[in-house]
XYZ file of C-alpha atoms in Angstrom:
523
model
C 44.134 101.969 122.392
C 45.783 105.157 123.695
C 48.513 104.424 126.676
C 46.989 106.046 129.643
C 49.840 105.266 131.949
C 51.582 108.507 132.665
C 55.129 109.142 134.272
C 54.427 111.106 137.622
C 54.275 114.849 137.362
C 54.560 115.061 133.720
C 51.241 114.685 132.583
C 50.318 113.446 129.139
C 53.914 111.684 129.070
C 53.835 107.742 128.229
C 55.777 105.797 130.758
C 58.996 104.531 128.987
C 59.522 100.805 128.803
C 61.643 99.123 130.922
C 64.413 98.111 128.368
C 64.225 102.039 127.539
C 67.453 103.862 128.970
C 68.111 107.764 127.615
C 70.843 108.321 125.799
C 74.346 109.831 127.507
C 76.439 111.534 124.894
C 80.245 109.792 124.987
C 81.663 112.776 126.469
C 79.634 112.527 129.296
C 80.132 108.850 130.007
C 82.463 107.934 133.112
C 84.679 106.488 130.755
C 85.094 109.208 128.701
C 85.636 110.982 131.576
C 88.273 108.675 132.671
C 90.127 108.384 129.425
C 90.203 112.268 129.133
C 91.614 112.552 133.126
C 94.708 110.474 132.181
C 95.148 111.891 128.685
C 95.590 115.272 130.332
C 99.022 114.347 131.966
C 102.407 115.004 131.058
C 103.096 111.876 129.458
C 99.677 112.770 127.276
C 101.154 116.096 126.118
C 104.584 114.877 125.265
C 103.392 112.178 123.315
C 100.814 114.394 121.090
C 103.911 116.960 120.809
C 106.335 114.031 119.690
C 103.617 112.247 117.523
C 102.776 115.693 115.527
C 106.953 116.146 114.921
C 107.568 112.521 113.873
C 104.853 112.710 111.126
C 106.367 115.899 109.922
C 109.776 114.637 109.743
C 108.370 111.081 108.598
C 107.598 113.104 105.044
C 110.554 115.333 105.003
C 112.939 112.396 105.324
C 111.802 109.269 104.250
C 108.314 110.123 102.374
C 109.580 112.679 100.046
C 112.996 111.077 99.799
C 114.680 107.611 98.957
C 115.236 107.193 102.007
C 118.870 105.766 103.597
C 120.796 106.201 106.856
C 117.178 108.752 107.758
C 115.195 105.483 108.083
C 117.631 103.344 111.019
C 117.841 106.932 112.952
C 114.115 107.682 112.565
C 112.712 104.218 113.883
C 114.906 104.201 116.628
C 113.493 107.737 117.601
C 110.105 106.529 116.823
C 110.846 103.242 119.116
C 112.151 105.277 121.614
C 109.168 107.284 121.885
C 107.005 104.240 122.109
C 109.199 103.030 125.081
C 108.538 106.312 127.115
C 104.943 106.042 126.584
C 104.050 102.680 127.026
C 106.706 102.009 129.874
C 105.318 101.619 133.396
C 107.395 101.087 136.832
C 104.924 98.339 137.422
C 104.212 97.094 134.368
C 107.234 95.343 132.221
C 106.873 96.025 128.617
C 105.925 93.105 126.334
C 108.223 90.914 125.325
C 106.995 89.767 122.162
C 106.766 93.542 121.010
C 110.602 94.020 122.042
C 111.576 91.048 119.709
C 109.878 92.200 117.251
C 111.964 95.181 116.714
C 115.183 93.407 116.092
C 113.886 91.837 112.686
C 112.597 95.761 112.031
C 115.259 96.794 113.023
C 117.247 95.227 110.270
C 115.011 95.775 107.754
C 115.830 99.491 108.705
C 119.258 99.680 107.842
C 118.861 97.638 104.814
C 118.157 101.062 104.172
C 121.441 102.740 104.653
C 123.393 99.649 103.617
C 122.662 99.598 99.855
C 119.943 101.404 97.644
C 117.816 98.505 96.130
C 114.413 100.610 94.891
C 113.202 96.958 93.260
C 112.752 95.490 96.848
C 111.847 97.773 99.194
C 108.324 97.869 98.553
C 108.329 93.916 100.156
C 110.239 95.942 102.776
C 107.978 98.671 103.753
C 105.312 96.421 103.663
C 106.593 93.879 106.192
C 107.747 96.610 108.456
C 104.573 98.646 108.797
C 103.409 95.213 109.536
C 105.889 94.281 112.126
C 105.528 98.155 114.051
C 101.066 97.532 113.339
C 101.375 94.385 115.714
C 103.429 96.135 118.046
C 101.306 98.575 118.867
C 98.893 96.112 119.768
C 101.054 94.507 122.097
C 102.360 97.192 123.491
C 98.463 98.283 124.119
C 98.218 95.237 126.443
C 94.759 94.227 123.652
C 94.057 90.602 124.381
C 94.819 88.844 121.441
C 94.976 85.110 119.938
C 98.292 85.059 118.805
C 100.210 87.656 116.552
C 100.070 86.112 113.880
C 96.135 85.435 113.452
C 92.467 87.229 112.118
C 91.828 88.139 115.963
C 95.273 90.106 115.559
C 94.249 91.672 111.851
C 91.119 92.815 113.068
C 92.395 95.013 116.347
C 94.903 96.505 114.325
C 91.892 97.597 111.944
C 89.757 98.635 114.834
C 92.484 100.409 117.123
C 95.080 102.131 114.627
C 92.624 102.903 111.371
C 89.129 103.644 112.897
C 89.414 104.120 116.398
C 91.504 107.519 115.940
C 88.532 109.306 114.504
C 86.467 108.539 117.820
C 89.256 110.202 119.811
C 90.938 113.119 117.908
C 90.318 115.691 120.386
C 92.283 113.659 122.787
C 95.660 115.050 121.274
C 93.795 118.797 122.151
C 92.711 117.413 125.789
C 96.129 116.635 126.321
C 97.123 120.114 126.913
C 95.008 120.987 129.684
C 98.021 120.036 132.017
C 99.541 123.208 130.981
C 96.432 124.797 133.006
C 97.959 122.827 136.259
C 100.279 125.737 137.681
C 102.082 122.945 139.668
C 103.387 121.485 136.853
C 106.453 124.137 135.689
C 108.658 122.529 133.877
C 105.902 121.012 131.337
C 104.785 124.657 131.113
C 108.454 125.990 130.494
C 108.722 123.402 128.051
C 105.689 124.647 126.439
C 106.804 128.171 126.538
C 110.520 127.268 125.099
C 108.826 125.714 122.116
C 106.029 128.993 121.009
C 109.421 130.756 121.764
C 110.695 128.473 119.007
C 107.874 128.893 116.873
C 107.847 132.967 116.690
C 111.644 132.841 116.212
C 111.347 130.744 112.980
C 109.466 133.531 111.055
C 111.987 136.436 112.230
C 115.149 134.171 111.446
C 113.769 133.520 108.131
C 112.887 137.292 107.257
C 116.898 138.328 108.775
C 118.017 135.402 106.577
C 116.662 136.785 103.344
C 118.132 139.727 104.373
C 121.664 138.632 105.351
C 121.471 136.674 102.169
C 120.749 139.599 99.839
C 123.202 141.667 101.536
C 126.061 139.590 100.957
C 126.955 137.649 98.006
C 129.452 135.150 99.512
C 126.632 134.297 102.422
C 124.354 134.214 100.108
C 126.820 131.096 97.966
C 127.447 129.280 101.353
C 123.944 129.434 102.291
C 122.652 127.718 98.628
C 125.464 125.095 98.942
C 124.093 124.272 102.691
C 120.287 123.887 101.417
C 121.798 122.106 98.595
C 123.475 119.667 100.489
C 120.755 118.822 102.922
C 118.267 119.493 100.056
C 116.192 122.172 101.965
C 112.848 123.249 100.098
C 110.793 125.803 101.575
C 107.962 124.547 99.418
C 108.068 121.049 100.407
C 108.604 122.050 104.394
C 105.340 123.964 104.224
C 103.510 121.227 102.661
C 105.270 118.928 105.514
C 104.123 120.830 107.955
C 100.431 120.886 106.659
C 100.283 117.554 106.270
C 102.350 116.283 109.156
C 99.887 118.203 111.379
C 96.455 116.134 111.335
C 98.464 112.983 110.685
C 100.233 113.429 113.920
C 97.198 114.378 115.778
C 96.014 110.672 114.389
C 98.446 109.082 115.327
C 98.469 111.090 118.673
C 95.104 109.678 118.883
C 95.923 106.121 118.213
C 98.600 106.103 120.587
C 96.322 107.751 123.412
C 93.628 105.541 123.045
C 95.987 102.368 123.084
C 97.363 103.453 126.594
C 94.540 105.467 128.188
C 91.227 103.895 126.684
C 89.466 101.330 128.604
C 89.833 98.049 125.736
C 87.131 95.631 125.832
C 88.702 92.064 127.597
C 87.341 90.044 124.214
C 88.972 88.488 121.497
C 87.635 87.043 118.251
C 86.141 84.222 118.382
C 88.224 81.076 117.200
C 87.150 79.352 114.029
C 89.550 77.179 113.776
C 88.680 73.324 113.820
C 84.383 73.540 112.593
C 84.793 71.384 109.500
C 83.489 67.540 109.514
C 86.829 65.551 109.049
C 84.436 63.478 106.426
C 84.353 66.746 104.458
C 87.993 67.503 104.362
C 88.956 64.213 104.397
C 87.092 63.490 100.597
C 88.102 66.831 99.158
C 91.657 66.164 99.733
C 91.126 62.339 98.169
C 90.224 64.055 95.167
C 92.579 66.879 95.144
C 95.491 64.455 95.604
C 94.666 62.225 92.957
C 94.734 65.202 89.983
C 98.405 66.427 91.936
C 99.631 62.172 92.048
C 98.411 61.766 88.319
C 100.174 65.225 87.070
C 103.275 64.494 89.023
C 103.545 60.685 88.160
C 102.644 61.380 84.503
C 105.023 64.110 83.545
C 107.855 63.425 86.248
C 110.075 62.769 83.627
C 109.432 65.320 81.503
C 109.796 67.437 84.739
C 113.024 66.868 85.318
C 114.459 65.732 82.025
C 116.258 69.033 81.566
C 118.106 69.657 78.308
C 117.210 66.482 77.039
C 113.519 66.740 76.880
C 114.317 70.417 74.957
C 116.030 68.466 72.236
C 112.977 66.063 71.847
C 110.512 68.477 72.008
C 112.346 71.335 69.873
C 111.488 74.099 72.065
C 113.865 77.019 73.045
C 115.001 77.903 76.283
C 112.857 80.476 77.008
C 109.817 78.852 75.418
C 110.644 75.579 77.677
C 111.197 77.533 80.792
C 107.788 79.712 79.872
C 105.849 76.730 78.837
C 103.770 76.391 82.093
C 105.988 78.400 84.777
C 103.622 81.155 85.571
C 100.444 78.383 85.443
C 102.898 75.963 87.825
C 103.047 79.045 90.520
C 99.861 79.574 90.696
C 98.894 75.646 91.324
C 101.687 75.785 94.180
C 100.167 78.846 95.840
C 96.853 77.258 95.742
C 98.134 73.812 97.051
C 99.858 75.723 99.959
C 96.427 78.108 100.822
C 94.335 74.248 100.986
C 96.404 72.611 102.615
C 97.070 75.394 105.393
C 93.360 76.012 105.591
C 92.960 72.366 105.955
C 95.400 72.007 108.877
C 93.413 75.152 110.559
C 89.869 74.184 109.971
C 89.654 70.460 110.205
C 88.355 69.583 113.604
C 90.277 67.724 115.523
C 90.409 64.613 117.851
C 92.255 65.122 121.103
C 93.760 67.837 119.587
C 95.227 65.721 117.085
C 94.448 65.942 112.912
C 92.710 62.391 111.946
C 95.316 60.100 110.176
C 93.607 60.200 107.250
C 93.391 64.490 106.959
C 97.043 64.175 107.767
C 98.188 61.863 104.946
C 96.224 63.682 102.697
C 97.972 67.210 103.903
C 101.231 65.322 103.942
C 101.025 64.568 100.007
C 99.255 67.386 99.349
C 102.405 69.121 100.514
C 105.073 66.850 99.305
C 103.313 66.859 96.156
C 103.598 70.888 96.056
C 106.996 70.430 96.613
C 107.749 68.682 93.472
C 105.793 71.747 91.794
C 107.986 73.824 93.077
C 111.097 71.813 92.357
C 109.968 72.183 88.472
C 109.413 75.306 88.498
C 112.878 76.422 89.877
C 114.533 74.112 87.260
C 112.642 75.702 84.708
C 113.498 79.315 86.028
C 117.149 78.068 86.485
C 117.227 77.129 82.672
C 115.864 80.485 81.331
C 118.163 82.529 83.841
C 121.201 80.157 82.744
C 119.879 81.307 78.809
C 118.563 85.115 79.470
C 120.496 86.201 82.896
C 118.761 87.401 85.926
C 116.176 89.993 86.668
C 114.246 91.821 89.722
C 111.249 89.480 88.947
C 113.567 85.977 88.515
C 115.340 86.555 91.659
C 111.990 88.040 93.436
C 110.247 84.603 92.516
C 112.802 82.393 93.271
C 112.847 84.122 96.807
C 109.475 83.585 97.025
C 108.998 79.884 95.990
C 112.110 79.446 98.794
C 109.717 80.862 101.245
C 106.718 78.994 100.687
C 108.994 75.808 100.109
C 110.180 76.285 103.869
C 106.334 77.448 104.974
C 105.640 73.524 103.402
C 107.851 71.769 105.720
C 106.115 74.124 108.370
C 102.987 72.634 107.866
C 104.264 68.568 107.131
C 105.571 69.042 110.908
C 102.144 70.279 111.866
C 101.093 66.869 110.605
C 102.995 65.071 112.882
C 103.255 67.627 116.031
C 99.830 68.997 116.075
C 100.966 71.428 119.211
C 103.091 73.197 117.323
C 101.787 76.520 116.040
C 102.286 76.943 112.497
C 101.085 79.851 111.995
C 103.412 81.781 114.097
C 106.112 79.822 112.474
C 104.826 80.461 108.790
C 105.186 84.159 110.658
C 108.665 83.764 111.547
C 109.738 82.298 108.202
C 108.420 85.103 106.190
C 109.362 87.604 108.139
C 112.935 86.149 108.521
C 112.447 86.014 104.288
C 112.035 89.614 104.173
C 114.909 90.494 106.303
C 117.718 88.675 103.839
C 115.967 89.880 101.049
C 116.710 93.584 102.247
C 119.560 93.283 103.857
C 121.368 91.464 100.449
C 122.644 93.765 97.812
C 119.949 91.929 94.803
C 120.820 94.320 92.627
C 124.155 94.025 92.754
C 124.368 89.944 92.584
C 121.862 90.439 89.417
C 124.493 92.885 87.908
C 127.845 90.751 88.566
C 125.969 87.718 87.152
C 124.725 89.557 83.648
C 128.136 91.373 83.455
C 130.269 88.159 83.739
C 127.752 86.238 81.219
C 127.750 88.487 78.828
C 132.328 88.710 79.188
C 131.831 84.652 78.965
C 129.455 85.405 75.749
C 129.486 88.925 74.041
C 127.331 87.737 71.088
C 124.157 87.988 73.787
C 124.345 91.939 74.592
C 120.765 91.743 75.634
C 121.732 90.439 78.702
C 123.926 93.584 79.744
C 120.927 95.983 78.442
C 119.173 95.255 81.674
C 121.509 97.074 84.017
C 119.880 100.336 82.623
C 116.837 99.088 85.034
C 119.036 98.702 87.810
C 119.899 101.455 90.316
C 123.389 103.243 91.064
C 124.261 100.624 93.367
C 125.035 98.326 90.401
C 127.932 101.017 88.812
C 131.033 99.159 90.233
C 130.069 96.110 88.114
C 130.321 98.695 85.126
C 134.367 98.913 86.064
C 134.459 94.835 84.484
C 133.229 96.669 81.052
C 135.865 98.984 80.821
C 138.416 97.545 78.806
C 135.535 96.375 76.126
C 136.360 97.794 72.224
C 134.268 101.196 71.306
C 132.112 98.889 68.969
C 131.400 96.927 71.970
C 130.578 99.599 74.701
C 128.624 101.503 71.810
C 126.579 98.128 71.261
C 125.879 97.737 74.619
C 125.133 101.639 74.904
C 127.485 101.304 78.448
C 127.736 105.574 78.068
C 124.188 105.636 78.368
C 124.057 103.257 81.696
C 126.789 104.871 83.051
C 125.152 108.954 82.550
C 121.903 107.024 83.779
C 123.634 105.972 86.990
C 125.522 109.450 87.582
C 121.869 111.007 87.131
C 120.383 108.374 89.839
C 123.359 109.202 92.228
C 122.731 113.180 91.824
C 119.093 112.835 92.620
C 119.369 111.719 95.663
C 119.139 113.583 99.077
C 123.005 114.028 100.105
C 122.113 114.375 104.220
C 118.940 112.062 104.313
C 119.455 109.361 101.667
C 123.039 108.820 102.098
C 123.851 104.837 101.933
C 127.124 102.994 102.393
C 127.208 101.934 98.345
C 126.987 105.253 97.441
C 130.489 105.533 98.329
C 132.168 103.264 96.219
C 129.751 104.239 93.265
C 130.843 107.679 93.439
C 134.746 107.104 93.091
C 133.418 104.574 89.857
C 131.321 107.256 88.175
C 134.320 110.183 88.841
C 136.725 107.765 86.955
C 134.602 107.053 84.295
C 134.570 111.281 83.768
């Protein structure tokens, strides 16, 4: 049957339902509108000016490079940026998002300190973390707590896909230049195209000047040398640099300006029946009890139970390390997913879920216990390494994250998750901020002086980066046959070759110093 209704005065045309509403293109929505009047202000511009020249000299300095001191003297630039933006007369900045930068901080001039290429992946990855959750505070987004999904999710939404919605924001924000009222952002605007034209007419009188005079032309080579200037790579930085600071420009404008939805994720901690988690840790315990009761001896019989058995050191220490690990990181995901999703009576864990967690935990201690004695033993037969000190860190952490959640237990108000936070986050800072590389390279070169008949264990300093060299000084007095056996000419041309790479202006690091006066006395 054909809809006769019409809409008045267009006839032939079906009257719309009434759920129907046209569509309004985002532009043309009042908050659009809104976001766009306070992205064209001064503030606006300066950030999408600053945002575009910290992403260019983000991959001159520290992408491109190893970086060193550039990394301490470009966050606190970037930090300082993010406290003229965000800061309001009326509006204190948050707290939490101030705290946060001493631990980055840190991590930051772990990067000048010493040169330890090994670690500071675990570095960069905790600090992008750290500066991700900032943001969000500093955006005012309502969140659960830093350290949670809700928290995860609005750094997704609001620094990685958000930006594409607003990238002409960065381009809006120079419409303040049309306000004639506003002169000094306008002569600021004019000093830097001033800047701009000039760089193309210095460059063509420096080619020039540099052809014309041979002495110049020395002083000028030594200069780009020194600083490690490449027209190439500039060129690239600046094509690059430019749409990842207009992201970023984006991000930061829409954290400020945008209108942010007053929800957070919804909370999903506390839906399981107690009955259910209750049973699965009865069962769970009773396989850790029986492996831990059965073999505790074995466990912790040390050299003894390598006699019995006949196994090597390494074979002993190997025999079920890696396996032993991975049962601990399991025990410690259950039991903090039991502690979160449980539900809860009064607010309080049922005694029986907390017994349960309680010797599911202990009981991952002991794990853990074994499996540093075993590491212990093989170090103690094979010297250290990147990956023996890297998981003995990390059995330290989640050792400490255990006790975390045994307190839980007991003090159900406490929240572990921001303390599991804390922990690892305090983890990563002595990590970077202690020389590893170093401590690894005293202990192999004073084993193998205790023990020369193991030269395999001095070998591994070829792996190791320039900030091991002064531990080479110890080796100096060893016989040619010795030095040639542990191929010490090698490690040492190896180290001067590491040292030479590096930037001179951007990379420089505090145990570069002493490594340079070894390496010229070794020449």
């Amino acid at each position: 049957m054909e809809n006769k209704e019409t809409i008045s005065g267009t006839p032939g045309s079906p009257v719309p339902p009434p759920y129907y509403a046209s569509y309004v293109p985002r532009n043309k929505k009042p908050e659009y509108q809104g976001f766009k009047s306070l992205v064209t202000s001064s503030k606006g511009l300066t950030i999408s000016v600053l945002s575009i020249a910290l992403c260019i000299l983000f991959l001159e300095t520290i992408f491109y490079q190893s970086p060193g001191i550039a990394a301490p003297i470009y966050l606190s630039a970037f930090y300082y940026s993010l406290y003229y933006f965000f800061r309001e007369n009326n509006t204190p900045i948050n707290r939490t998002a101030i705290l946060l930068a001493i631990p980055a901080m840190l991590m930051a001039v772990s990067f000048f300190i010493h040169y330890n290429p090994s670690t500071r992946w675990i570095t960069w990855l905790t600090l992008i973390g750290i500066i991700c959750i900032q943001l969000i505070l500093l955006g005012n987004l309502k969140i659960n707590s830093i350290f949670s999904l809700d928290t995860f999710v609005k750094v997704i939404i609001n620094l990685f896909a958000k930006p594409f919605t607003n990238l002409a924001m960065p381009f809006h924000s120079f419409g303040i230049l049309k306000n004639k009222k506003s002169t000094t952002v306008k002569n600021l605007f004019y000093v830097l195209l001033g800047i701009i034209i000039a760089i193309p007419v210095a460059a063509i009188l420096m080619g020039l000047f540099v052809r014309a005079d041979a002495v110049f032309a020395a002083s000028v080579k030594s200069f780009k040398t020194f600083i490690g200037l490449d027209l190439g790579r500039i060129t690239l930085d600046i094509f690059l640099g430019l749409p990842a600071g207009i992201f970023l420009g984006a991000a930061l404008l829409g954290l400020k300006y945008e209108k942010h939805k007053e929800k957070t994720l919804k909370n999903v901690d506390g839906c399981i029946n107690t009955i259910i988690t209750g049973t699965f840790l009865s069962i769970i315990n009773i396989f850790i009890i029986a492996f831990v009761g059965f073999q505790f001896m074995y466990l912790f019989g040390g050299s003894d139970n390598i006699k019995i058995t006949g196994l090597s050191y390494a074979e002993y220490a190997r025999r079920g390390f890696f396996e032993l690990c991975t049962a601990s990181a399991i025990i410690f995901a259950i039991a903090l997913f039991v502690i979160g999703m449980t539900k809860k009576t009064n607010g309080k864990l049922p005694l029986w879920v907390s017994l349960g967690t309680v010797i599911l935990c202990a009981g991952d201690g002991i794990l853990l216990i074994s499996a540093v004695k075993r590491m212990f033993l093989y170090i103690s037969a094979y010297g250290l390494s990147i990956k023996r000190v890297l998981t003995l860190w990390l059995m330290a952490v989640i050792g400490l994250c255990l006790l975390w959640m045994i307190i839980k237990c007991f003090k159900i108000g406490i929240d572990v998750k921001k303390w599991i936070g804390i922990t690892i986050i305090v983890g990563v800072c002595i990590l970077s901020l202690i020389n590893i590389e170093k401590i690894i390279a005293d202990y192999n070169v004073d084993s193998y002086l205790k023990n020369p008949d193991n030269p395999t264990i001095v070998h591994y300093l070829d792996q190791l980066s320039f900030t091991a060299t002064p531990q080479l000084e110890k080796l100096k007095d060893l016989s040619e046959s010795q030095k040639t056996d542990i191929k010490l000419n090698e490690i040492i041309e190896n180290k001067k070759s590491q040292l030479d790479g590096r930037n001179k202006l951007y990379g420089f690091t505090l145990d570069s110093i002493e490594a340079s006066k070894v390496l010229n006395k070794s020449k």
